[in-house]
XYZ file of C-alpha atoms in Angstrom:
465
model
C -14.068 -14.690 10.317
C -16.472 -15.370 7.440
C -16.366 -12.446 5.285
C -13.655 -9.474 4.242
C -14.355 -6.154 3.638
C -12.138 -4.135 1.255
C -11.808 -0.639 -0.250
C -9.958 0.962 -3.116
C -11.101 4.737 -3.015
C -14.808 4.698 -4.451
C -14.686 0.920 -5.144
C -16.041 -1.161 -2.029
C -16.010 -4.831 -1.838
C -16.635 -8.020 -0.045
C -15.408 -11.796 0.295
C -17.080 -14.532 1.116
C -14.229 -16.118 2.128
C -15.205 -19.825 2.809
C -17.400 -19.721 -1.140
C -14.969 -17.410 -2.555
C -18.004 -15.025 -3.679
C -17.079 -11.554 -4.061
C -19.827 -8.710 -4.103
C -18.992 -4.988 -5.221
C -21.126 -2.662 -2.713
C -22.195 0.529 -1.969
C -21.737 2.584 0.950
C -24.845 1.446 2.542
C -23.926 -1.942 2.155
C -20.178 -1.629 3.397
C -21.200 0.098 6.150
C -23.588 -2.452 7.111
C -21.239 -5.304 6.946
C -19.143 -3.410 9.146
C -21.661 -4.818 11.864
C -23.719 -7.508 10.342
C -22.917 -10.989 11.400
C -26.095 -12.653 9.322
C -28.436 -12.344 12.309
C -28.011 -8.807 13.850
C -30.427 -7.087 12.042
C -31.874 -4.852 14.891
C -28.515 -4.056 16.132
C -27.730 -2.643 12.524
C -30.656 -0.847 12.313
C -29.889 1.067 15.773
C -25.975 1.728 14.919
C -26.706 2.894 11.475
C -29.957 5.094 12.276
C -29.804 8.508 11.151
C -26.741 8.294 9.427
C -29.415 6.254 6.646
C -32.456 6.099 5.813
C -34.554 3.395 7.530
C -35.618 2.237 3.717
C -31.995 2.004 2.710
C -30.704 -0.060 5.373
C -33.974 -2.228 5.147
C -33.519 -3.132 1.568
C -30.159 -3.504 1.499
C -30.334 -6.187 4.657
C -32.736 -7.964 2.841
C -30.628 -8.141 -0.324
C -27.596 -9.476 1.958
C -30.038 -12.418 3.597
C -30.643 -12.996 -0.022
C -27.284 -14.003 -0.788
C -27.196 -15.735 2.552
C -29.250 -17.915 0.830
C -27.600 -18.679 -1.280
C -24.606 -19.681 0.114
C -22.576 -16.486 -1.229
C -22.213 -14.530 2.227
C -21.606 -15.859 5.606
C -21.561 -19.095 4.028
C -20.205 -22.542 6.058
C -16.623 -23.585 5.850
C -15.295 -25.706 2.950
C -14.936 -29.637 3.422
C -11.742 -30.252 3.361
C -9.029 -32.861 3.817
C -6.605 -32.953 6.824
C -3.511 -34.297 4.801
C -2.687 -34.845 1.083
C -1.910 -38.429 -0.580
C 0.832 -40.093 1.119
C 2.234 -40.894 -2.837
C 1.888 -37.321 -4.249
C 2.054 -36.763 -7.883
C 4.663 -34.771 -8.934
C 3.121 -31.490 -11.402
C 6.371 -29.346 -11.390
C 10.408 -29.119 -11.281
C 12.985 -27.169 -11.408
C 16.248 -27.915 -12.713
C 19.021 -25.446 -11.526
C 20.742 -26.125 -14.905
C 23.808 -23.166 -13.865
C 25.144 -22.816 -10.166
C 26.683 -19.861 -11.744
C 26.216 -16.227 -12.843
C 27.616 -13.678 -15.235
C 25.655 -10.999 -12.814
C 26.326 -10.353 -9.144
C 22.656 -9.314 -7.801
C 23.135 -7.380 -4.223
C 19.586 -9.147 -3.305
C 20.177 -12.436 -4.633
C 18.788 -15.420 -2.635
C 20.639 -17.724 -4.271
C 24.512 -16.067 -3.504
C 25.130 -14.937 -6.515
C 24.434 -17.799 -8.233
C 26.573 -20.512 -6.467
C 23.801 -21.116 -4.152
C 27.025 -21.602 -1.232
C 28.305 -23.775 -2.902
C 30.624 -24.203 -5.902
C 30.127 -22.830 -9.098
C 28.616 -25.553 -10.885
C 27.007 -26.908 -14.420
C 24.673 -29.217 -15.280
C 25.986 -32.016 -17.486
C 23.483 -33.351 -20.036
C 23.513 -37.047 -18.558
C 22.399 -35.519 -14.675
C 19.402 -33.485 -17.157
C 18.150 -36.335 -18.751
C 17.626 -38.085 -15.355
C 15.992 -35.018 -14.044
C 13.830 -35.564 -16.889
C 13.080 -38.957 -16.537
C 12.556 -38.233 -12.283
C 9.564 -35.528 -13.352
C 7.723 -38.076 -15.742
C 7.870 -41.218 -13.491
C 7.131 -38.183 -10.715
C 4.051 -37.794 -11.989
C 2.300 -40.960 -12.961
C -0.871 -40.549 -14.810
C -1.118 -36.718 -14.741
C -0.664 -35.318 -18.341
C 0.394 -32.090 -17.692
C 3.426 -31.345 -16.109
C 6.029 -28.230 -15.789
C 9.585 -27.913 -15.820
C 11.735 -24.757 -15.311
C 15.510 -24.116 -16.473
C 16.839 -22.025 -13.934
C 20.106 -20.497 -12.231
C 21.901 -18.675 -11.772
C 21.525 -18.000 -15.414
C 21.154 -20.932 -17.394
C 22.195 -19.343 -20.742
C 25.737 -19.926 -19.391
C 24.901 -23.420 -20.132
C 23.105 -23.634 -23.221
C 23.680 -26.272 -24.883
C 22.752 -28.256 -21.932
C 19.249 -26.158 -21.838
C 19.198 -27.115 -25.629
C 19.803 -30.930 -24.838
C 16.989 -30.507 -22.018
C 14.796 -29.135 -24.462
C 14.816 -31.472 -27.322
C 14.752 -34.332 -25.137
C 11.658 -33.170 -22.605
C 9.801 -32.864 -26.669
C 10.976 -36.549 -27.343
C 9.715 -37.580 -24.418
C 6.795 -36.133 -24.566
C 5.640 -37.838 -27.884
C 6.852 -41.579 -26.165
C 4.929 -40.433 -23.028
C 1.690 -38.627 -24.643
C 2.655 -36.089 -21.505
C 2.140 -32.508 -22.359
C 5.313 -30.650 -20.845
C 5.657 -26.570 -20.363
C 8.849 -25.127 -19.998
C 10.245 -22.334 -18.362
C 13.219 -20.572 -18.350
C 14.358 -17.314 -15.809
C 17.255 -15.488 -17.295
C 18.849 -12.043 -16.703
C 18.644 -11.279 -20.846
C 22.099 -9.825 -21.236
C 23.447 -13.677 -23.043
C 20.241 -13.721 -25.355
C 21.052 -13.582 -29.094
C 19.517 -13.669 -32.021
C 20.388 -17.665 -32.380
C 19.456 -18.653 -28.781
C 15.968 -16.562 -29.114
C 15.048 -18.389 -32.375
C 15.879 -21.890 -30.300
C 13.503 -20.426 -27.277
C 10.840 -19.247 -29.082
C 10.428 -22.324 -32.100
C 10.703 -24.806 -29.076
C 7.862 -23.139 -26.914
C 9.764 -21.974 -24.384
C 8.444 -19.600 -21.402
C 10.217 -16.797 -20.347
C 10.609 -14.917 -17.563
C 12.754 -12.305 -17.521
C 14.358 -10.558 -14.942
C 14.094 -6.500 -14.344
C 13.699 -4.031 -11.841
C 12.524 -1.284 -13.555
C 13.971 1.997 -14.135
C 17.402 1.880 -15.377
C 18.504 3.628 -11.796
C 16.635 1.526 -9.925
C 17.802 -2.000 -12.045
C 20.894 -0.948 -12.371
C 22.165 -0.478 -8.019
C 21.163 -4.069 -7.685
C 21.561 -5.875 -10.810
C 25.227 -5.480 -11.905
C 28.049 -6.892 -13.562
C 31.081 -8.957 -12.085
C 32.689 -5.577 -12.300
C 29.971 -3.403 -10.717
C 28.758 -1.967 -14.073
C 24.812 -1.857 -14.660
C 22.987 -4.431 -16.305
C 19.936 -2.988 -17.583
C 20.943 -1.470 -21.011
C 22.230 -4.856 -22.200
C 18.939 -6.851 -20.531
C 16.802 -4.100 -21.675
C 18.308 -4.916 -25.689
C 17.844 -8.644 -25.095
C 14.508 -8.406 -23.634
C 12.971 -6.271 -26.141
C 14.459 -8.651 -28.945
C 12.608 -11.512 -27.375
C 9.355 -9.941 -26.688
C 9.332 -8.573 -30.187
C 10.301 -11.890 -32.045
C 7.112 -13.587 -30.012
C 4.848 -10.787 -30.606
C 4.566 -10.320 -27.141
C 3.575 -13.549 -25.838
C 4.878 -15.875 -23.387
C 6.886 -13.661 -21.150
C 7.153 -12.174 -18.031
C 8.983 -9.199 -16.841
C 9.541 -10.237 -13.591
C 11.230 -7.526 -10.806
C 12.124 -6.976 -7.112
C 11.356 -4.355 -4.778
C 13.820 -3.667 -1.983
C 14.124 -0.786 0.557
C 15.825 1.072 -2.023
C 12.383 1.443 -3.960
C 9.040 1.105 -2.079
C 7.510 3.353 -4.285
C 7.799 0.647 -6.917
C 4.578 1.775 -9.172
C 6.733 4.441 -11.456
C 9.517 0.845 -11.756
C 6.467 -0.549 -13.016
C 5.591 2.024 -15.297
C 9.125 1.812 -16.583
C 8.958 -1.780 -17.097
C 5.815 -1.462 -18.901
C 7.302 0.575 -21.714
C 9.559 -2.802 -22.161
C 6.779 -5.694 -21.765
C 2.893 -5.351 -21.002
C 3.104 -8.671 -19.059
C 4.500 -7.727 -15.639
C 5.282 -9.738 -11.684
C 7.150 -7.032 -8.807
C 8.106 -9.449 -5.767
C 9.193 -7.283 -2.560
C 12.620 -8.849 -1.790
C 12.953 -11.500 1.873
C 16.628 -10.430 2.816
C 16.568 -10.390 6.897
C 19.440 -8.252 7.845
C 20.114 -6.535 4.898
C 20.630 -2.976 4.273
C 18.065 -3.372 1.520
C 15.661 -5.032 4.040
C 12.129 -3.836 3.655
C 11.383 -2.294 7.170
C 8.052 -1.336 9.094
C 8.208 2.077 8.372
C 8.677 0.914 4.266
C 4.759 -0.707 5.067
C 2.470 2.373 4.667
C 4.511 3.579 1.809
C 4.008 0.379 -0.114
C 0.281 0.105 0.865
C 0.211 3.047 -0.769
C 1.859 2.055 -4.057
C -0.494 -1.015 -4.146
C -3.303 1.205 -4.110
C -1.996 3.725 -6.673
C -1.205 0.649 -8.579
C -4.202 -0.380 -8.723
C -5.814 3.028 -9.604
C -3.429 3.277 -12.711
C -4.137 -0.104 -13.573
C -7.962 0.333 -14.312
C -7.156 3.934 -15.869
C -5.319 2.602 -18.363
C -7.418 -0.455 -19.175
C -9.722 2.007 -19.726
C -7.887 3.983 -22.007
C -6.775 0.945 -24.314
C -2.973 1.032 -22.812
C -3.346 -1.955 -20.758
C -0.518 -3.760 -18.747
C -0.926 -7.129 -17.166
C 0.444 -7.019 -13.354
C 0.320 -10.903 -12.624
C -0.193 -10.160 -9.120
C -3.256 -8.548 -9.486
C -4.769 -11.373 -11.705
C -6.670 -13.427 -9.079
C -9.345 -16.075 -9.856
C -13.210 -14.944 -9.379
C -14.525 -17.022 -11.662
C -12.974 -20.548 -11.844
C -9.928 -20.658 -9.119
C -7.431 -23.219 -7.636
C -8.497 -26.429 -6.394
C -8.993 -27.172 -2.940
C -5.478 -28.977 -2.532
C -4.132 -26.021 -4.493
C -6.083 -23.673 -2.484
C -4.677 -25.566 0.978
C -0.871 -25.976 -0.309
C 0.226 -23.481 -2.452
C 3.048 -24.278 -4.909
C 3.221 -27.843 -3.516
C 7.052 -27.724 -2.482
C 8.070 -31.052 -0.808
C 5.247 -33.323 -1.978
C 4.381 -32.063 -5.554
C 6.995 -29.804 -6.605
C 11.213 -30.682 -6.216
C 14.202 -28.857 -7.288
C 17.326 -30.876 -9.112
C 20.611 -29.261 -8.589
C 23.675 -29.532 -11.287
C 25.087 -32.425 -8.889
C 21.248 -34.486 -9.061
C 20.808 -33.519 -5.096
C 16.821 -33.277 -4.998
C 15.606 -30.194 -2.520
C 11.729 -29.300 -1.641
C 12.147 -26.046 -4.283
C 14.360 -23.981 -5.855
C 14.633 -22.067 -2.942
C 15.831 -24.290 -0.507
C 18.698 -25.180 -2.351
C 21.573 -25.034 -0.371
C 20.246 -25.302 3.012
C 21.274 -28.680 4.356
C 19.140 -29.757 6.175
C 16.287 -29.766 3.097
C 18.287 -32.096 1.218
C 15.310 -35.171 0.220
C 17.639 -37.036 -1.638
C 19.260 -37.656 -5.213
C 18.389 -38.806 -8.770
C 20.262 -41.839 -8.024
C 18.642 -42.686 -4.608
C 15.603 -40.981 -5.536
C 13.507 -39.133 -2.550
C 15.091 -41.124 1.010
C 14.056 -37.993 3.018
C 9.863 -39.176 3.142
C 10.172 -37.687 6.900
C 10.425 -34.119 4.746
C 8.037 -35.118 2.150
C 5.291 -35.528 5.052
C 6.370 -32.695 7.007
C 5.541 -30.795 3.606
C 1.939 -32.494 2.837
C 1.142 -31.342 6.357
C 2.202 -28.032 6.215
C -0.796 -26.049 4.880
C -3.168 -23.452 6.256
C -5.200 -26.442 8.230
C -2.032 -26.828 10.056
C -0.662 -23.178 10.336
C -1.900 -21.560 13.439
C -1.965 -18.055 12.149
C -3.403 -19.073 8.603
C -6.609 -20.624 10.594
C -8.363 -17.566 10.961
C -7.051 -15.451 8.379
C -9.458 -14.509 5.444
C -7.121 -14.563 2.479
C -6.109 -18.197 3.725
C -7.270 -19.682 0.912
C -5.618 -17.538 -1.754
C -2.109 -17.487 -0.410
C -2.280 -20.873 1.043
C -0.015 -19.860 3.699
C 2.611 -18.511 2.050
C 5.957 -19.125 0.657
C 7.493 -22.070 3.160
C 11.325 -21.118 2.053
C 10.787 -17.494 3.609
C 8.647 -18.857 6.744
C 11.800 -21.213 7.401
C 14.313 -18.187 5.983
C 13.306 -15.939 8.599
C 11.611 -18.226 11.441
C 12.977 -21.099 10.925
C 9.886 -23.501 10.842
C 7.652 -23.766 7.373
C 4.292 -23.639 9.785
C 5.358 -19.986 10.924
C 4.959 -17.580 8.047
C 6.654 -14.612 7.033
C 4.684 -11.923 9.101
C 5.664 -9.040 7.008
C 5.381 -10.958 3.948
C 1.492 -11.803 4.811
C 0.926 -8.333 5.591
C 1.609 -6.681 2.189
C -0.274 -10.223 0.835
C -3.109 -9.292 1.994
C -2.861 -5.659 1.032
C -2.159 -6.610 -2.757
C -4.665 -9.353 -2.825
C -7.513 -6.474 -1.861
C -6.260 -4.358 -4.537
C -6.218 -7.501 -6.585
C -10.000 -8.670 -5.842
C -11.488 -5.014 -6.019
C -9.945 -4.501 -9.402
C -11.590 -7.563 -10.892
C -14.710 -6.662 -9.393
C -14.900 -3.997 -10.498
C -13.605 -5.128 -14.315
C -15.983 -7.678 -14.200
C -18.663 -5.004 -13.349
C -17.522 -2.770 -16.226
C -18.032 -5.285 -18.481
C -21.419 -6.754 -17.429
C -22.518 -3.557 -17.659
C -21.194 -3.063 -21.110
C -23.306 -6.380 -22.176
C -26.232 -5.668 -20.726
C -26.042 -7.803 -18.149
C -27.998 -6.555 -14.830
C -25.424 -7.111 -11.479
C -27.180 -7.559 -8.576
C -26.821 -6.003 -4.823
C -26.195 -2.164 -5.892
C -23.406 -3.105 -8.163
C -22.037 -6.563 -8.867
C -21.672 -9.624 -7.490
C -19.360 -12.681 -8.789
C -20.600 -16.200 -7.874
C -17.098 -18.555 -7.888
């Protein structure tokens, strides 16, 4: 497969998939590469005649041999390498700073917050080792990313305080230039803790579901009691006091709520910078189920349509997911590997134990090692350099290969139990957001060429990556 066709109502698009090119299209056009294979031009001619004129097809064949060409359609696959460095450089962790919750999440992967385990803090001695792990980790790369997560790591805040005045010391012995992140629920944030966040550029993500119905049957109190009026007053306190910057509103979609846009909507009157996840919960009652796939197709798409309205209209909302990279994407090795989990990217629990991600925490059999041994499991590390869509049978073919980069390996093993088999349903609505995704920066890209003047070519617009 060399190219992808995709369609959101009137807007028609095409990938490149081995250059990355995308080209907006006409009808003519889409039709045409419904049967073009860069050679067949006489069997295109026949299966298209009288349904278009002779001219039309003729001119709009030799536009597409044009960007042959080029290299931007049917182009030859990337050169790429079969493994990564046996020494990778560390670029992210996560330190699980609170084994604990003041929530109780129906959907939460990681039990509650104990992750099966006991209820646990980080002390600030296993931190600053943590620290120290990431910055050796990553040799001579400058930047690098940590995130405080949980449970909720509020519970242990002067711990996340210690964390962060020491990552800013380092990072002026070091010369390393150090992002942090931190995931919380919002119901512990204060006016106190905010100021710390915020003066100490701190990311946030913050956790919400959407509409106070829909938050509220999954995210809960010990007691059962809704969370989302108490998140909701933190949240909008934070966003405020950093004028909006720096944040994500971050959700799940379960069973419960496949027609996630109007969630969206809701969270949009919070925070304009917006991530909805469907939830990975085999079993479940809240497990999303085949007959939940057309609905959510349909969502994506309506998504999408609202999306552009209300660019258009000045009320814009960011949806991360839709926020793919024509113009200057991943890396090859980020293109191939994804999040790096096992090679490039560790999680530290409270006790020091050192896991391929966040994610994995808690399942045995994933555990690499600890900050006193240091990585002993290198039979895992390799088994995660290898595992990328070179590797993964089904990723081989597939044409949004190189913008998943096979998926999420926690829900691959999760649900198949092997890191090389991915999440089939999970790839599914993947590729269903990432063509709502690509058409709707097509076609923004479009808008705005046209709005400088700038003359797209075949019929509408093409993007070059």
């Amino acid at each position: 497969m060399l190219i992808h066709r995709m369609r959101l109502k009137d807007d028609m698009a095409v990938l490149d998939i081995n250059s990355g090119a995308v080209h907006l299209v006409d009808e003519t056009a889409y039709d045409i590469l419904g049967i073009y294979d860069g050679e067949n031009d006489k069997e295109v001619k026949e299966a298209l005649k009288g349904r278009y004129e002779k001219s039309a097809i003729e001119e709009a064949l030799s536009e597409l041999h044009e960007l042959k060409k080029k290299g931007l359609l049917f182009s030859e696959p990337l050169d790429v390498p079969e493994t990564f460095s046996e020494t990778p450089v560390l670029k992210s962790l996560c330190l699980h700073v609170a084994h604990d919750c003041n929530l109780r999440c129906c959907y939460c992967f990681a039990g509650t917050g104990d992750f099966g385990g006991a209820r646990k803090l980080m002390d600030k001695a296993t931190a600053e080792k943590a620290v120290e792990f990431a910055i050796k980790g990553s040799r001579r790369r400058h930047n690098l990313e940590l995130d405080l997560f949980g449970g909720e790591p509020i519970m242990n805040f002067p711990v996340v305080e210690h964390i962060v005045r020491y990552v800013r010391k380092m990072e002026k012995e070091t010369g390393k230039n150090i992002k942090l992140t931190l995931t919380t629920n919002g119901t512990l944030l204060t006016d106190e803790n905010i100021k710390f966040l915020n003066d100490n550029r701190v990311m946030l993500v913050l956790s919400l579901d959407g509409k106070k119905e829909t938050h509220d049957a999954m995210r809960t109190f010990k007691g059962g009691k809704g969370s989302f009026d108490a998140a909701v007053r933190g949240f909008k306190k934070v966003i405020e006091s950093r004028e909006g910057k720096n944040y994500y509103l971050r959700g799940t979609y379960t069973h419960f709520n496949t027609r996630f846009t109007d969630d969206i909507l809701a969270m949009a009157e919070v925070g304009k910078e917006i991530s909805m996840e469907p939830v990975v919960a085999p079993g479940e009652k809240y497990e999303l189920t085949e007959d939940d796939m057309p609905v959510i197709f349909g969502e994506y798409e309506r998504l999408a349509a609202i999306y552009l309205k209300k660019r258009r209209e000045g009320d814009a909302f960011d949806f991360f997911h839709f926020n793919v990279a024509l113009d200057n994407g991943p890396c090859v090795a980020k293109r191939l590997a994804g999040c790096g989990a096992g090679h490039e990217y560790f999680a530290i629990t409270p006790e020091g134990d050192i896991y391929p991600c966040h994610q994995f925490v808690g399942r045995e059999k994933y555990k690499m090692g600890t900050l006193n041994t240091g990585i002993v499991r290198q039979d895992l590390v390799k088994m995660f350099c290898c595992a990328h869509i070179l590797t993964k049978e089904e990723c081989r073919g597939c044409w949004a290969r190189f913008f998943c980069s096979g998926g999420c390996h926690a829900n691959a093993d999760l649900v198949n139990g092997d890191i090389k088999k991915p999440y089939g349903y999970g790839c599914r609505l993947q590729k269903k957001r990432l063509e709502c995704a690509i058409v709707v920066q097509a076609v923004l890209m479009a808008e705005a060429a046209e709005g400088n003047d700038m003359r797209p070519s075949i019929n509408n617009f093409t993007y070059e990556k």
